[in-house]
Short mmCIF file of C-alpha atoms in Angstrom, two decimals:
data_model
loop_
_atom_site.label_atom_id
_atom_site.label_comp_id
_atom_site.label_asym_id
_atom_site.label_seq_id
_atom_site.Cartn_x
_atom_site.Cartn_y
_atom_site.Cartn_z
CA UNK Q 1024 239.39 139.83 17.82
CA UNK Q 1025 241.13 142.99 16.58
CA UNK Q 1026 244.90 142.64 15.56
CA UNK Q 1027 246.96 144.10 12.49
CA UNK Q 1028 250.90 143.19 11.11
CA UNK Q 1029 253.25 144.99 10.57
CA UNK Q 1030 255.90 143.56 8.25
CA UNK Q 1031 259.17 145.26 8.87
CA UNK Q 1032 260.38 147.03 12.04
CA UNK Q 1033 262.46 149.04 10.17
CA UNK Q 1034 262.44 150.89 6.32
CA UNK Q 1035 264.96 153.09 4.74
CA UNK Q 1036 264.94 154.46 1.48
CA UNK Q 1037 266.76 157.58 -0.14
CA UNK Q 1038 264.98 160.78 -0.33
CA UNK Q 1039 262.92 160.85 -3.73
CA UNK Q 1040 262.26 157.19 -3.32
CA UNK Q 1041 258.67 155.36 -3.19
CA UNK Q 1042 257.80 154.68 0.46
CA UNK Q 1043 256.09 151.31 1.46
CA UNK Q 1044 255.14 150.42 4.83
CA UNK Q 1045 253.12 147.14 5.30
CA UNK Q 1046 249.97 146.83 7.69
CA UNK Q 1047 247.89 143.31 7.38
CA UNK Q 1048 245.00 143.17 9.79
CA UNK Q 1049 242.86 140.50 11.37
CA UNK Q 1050 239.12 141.24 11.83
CA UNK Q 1051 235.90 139.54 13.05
CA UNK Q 1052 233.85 142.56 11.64
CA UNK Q 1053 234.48 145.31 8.64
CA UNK Q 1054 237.62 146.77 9.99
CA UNK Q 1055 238.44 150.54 10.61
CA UNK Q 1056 241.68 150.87 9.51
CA UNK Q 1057 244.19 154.34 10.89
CA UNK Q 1058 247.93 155.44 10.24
CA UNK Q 1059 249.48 157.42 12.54
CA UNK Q 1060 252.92 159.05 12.61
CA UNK Q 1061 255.17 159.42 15.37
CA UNK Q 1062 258.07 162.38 15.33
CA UNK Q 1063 261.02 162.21 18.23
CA UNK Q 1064 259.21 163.94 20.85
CA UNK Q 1065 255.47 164.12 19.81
CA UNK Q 1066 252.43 162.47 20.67
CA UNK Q 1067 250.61 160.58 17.46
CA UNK Q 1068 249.45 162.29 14.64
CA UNK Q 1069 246.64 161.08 12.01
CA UNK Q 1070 247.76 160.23 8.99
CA UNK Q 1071 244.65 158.89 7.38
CA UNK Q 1072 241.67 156.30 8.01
CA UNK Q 1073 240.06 153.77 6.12
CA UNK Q 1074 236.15 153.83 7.36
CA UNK Q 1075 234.44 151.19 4.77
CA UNK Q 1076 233.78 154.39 1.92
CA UNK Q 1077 236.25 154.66 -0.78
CA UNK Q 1078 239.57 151.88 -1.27
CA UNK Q 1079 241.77 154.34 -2.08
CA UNK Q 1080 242.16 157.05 1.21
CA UNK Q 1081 244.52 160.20 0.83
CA UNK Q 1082 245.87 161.37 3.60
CA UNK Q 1083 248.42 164.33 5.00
CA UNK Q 1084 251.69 165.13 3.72
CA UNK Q 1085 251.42 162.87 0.19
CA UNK Q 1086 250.70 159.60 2.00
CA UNK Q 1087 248.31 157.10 0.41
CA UNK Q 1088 246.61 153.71 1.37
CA UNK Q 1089 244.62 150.77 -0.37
CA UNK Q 1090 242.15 149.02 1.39
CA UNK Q 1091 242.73 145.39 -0.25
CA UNK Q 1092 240.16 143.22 1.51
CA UNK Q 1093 241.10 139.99 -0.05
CA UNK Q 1094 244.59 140.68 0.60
CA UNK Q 1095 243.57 141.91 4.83
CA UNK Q 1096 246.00 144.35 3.49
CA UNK Q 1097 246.52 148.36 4.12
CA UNK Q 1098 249.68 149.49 3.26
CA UNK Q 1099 250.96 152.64 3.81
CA UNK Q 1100 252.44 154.71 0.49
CA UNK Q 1101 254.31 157.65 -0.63
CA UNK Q 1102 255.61 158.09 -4.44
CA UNK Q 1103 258.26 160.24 -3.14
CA UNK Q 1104 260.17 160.29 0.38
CA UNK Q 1105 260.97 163.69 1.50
CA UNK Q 1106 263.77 164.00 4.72
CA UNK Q 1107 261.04 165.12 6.94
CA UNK Q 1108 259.17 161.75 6.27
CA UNK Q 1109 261.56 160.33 9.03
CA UNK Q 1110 259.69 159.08 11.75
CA UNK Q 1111 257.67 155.90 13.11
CA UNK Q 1112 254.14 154.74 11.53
CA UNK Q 1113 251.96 152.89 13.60
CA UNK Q 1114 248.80 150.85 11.87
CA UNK Q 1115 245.93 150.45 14.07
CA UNK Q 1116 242.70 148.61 13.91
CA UNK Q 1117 239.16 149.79 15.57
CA UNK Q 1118 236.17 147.76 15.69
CA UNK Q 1119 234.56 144.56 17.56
CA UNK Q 1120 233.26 144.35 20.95
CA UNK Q 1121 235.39 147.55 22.21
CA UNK Q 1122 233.99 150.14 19.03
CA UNK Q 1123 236.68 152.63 20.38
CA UNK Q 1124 239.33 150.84 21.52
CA UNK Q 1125 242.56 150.83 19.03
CA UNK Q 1126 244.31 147.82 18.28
CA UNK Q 1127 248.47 149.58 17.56
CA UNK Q 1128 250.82 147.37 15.18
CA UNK Q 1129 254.68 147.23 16.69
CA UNK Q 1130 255.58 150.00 14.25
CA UNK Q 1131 258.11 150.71 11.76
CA UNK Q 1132 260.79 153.35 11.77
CA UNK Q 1133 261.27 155.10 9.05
CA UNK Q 1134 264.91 156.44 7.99
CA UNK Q 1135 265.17 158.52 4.80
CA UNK Q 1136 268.97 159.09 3.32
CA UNK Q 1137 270.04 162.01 1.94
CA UNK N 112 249.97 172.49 17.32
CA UNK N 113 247.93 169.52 18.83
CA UNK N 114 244.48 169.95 19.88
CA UNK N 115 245.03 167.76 22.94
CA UNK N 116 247.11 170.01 25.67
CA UNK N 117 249.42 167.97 28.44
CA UNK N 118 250.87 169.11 31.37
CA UNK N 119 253.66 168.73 32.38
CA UNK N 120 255.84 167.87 29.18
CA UNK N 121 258.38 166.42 31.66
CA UNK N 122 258.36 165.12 35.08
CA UNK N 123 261.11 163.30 37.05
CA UNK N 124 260.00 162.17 40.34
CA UNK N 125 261.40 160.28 43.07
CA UNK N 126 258.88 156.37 44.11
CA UNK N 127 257.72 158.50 47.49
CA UNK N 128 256.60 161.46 45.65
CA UNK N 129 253.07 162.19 44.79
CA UNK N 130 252.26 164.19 41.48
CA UNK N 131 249.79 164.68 38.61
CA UNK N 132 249.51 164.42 35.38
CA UNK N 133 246.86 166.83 32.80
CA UNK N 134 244.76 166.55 29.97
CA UNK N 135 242.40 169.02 28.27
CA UNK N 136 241.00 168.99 24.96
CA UNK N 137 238.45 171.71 23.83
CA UNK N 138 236.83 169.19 20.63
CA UNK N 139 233.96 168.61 22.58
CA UNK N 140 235.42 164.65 22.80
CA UNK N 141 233.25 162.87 25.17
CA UNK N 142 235.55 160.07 25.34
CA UNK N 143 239.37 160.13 26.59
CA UNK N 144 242.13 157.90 26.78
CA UNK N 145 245.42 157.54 28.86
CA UNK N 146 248.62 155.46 27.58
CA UNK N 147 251.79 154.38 28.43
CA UNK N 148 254.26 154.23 25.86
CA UNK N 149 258.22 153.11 26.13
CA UNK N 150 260.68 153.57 23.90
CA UNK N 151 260.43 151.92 20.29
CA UNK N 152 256.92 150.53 21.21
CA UNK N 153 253.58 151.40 20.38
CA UNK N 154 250.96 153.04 23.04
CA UNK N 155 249.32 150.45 25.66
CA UNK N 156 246.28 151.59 26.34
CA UNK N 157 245.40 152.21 30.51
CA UNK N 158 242.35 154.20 30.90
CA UNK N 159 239.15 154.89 28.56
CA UNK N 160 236.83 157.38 30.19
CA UNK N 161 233.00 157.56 27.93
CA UNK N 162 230.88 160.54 28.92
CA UNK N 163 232.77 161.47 32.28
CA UNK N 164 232.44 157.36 33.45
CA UNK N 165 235.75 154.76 33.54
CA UNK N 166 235.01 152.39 30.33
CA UNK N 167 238.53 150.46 30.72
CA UNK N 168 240.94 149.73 33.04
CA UNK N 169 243.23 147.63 31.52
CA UNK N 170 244.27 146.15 34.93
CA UNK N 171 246.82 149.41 35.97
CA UNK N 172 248.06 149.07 39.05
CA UNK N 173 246.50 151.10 41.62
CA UNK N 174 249.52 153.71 42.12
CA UNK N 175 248.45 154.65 38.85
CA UNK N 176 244.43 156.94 39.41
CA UNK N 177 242.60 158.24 36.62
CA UNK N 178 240.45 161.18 37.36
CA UNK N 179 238.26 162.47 34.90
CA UNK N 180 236.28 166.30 36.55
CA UNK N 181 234.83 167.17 33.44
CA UNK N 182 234.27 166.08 29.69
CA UNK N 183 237.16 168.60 28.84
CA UNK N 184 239.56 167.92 31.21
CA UNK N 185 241.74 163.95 32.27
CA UNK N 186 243.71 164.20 35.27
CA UNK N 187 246.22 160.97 36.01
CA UNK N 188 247.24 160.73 39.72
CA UNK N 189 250.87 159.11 40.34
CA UNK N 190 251.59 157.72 43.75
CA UNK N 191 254.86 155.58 44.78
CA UNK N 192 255.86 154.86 41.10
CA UNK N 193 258.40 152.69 40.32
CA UNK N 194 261.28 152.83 37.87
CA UNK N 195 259.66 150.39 35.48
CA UNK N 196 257.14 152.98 35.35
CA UNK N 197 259.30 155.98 33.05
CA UNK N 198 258.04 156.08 29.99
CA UNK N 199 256.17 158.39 27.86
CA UNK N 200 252.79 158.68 28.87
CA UNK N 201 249.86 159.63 26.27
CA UNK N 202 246.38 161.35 26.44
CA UNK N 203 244.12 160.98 23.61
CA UNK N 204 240.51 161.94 23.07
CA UNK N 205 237.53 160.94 20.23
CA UNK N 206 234.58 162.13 19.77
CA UNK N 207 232.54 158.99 21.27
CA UNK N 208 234.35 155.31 22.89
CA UNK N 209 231.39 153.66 21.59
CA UNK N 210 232.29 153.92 17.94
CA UNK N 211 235.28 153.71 15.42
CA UNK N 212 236.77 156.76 15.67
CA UNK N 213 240.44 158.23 15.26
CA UNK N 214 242.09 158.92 17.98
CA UNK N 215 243.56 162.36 18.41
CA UNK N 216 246.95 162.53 20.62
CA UNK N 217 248.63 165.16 22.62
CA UNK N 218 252.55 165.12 22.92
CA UNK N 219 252.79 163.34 26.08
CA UNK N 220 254.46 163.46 29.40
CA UNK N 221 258.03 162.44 29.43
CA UNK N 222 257.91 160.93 32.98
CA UNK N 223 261.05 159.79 34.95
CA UNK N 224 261.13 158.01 38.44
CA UNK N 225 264.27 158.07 40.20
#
């Protein structure tokens, strides 16, 4: 079974501030591992994805995540929160029985301050 | 600018009315995806089409009728809807169902019975 956590509904930080957004996961198999972002008004964009190659994965707009496999930990980072970071970040999980099938954590909104 | 194209951005219909929804993606995706999102929630997955064929139905109801003409193209068929049934409603494609993939989203339909 295919599930992931996310700890926090909702995150606010000012703008300059490191962002942290929590995503643990629960998998029967190596885990692929996706952010995506969600803007008022807009489908889901990719973020970034963890596919079992390097620990560390960069993704778009300065975002960052560790793949911490004795932690069943991938959170989401960014050293420094820009305004436009405002939006909601969904974790998802892919794998098992259903290869294609995501697996979406409640999400968490994110509010920046000026 | 999304690589996943919906039409109509908006609908509001009334629970007689009959109307469609579109999808088109030009990645060459051979698999495609319909969800149903509501406010503050993630996306629940309806439909998975692999290589032109239904995958998944995650037990829709059957006002709800996926169509899928082409590898390029995901039509979703709305018949006698009811108001539970506005929400925003998301088509997605990858490049297989039959692996981990990312997903990649269009902006949605912003449906509305009456």
């Amino acid at each position: 079974a295919q599930s992931v956590t996310q700890l926090g509904s909702h995150v606010s930080v000012s703008e300059g501030a490191l962002v942290l957004l929590r995503c643990n996961y629960s998998s029967s198999v190596p885990p692929y591992l996706f952010w995506y972002v969600q803007y008022p008004n807009q489908g889901l964009q990719l973020l970034l994805k963890y596919t079992s190659a390097a620990t560390l994965v960069k993704g778009i707009n300065g975002f960052e995540a560790e793949f911490k496999k004795s932690e069943t930990s991938f959170h989401l980072t960014k050293p420094s929160a820009h305004m436009s970071d405002a939006a909601e970040y969904f974790c998802a999980v892919c794998g098992g029985s259903t290869l294609g099938r995501l697996y979406f954590g409640r999400g968490t909104q994110l509010t920046v301050w000026p | 600018d999304t690589e996943v194209t919906q039409t109509p951005k908006h609908l509001v219909m009334g629970m007689t009315n009959k109307k469609s929804l579109k999808c088109e993606q030009h990645m060459g995706h051979r698999a495609m995806y319909w969800y149903k999102q509501k406010a503050k929630k993630p996306p629940e997955l309806m439909f998975v089409y692999s290589y032109e064929k239904l995958s998944i139905n995650e037990s829709v109801p059957s006002r709800f009728s996926p169509e899928c003409p082409n590898s390029s193209l995901l039509n979703l068929h709305l018949h006698a809807l009811q108001p539970e049934d506005s929400a925003l409603y998301l088509c997605a494609s990858s490049q297989t169902g039959d692996q981990p993939q990312p997903q990649h989203f269009g902006d949605g339909t912003r449906l509305s019975i009456l």
